[in-house]
Amino acid sequence: MLFLFQLEICLNVTLSRQDAV
């Protein structure tokens, strides 16, 4: 479960970065 949680955070950060750019 922790792995999925971290993966979700990683995706969120990636999306945020794309949005910023």
PDB file of C-alpha atoms in Angstrom:
ATOM      1  CA  MET A   1       0.000   0.000   0.000  1.00  0.00           C
ATOM      2  CA  LEU A   2       2.815   2.386   0.877  1.00  0.00           C
ATOM      3  CA  PHE A   3       4.295   1.818  -2.577  1.00  0.00           C
ATOM      4  CA  LEU A   4       1.036   2.843  -4.241  1.00  0.00           C
ATOM      5  CA  PHE A   5       0.856   5.915  -2.035  1.00  0.00           C
ATOM      6  CA  GLN A   6       4.375   6.975  -3.043  1.00  0.00           C
ATOM      7  CA  LEU A   7       3.605   6.288  -6.702  1.00  0.00           C
ATOM      8  CA  GLU A   8       0.527   8.498  -6.495  1.00  0.00           C
ATOM      9  CA  ILE A   9       2.604  11.310  -4.966  1.00  0.00           C
ATOM     10  CA  CYS A  10       5.184  10.933  -7.724  1.00  0.00           C
ATOM     11  CA  LEU A  11       2.445  11.232 -10.350  1.00  0.00           C
ATOM     12  CA  ASN A  12       0.997  14.256  -8.583  1.00  0.00           C
ATOM     13  CA  VAL A  13       4.375  15.991  -8.569  1.00  0.00           C
ATOM     14  CA  THR A  14       4.904  15.198 -12.237  1.00  0.00           C
ATOM     15  CA  LEU A  15       1.507  16.623 -13.149  1.00  0.00           C
ATOM     16  CA  SER A  16       2.185  19.733 -11.083  1.00  0.00           C
ATOM     17  CA  ARG A  17       5.498  20.259 -12.833  1.00  0.00           C
ATOM     18  CA  GLN A  18       3.887  19.899 -16.257  1.00  0.00           C
ATOM     19  CA  ASP A  19       1.191  22.360 -15.227  1.00  0.00           C
ATOM     20  CA  ALA A  20       3.818  24.833 -14.048  1.00  0.00           C
ATOM     21  CA  VAL A  21       5.581  24.537 -17.402  1.00  0.00           C
TER      22      VAL A  21
END
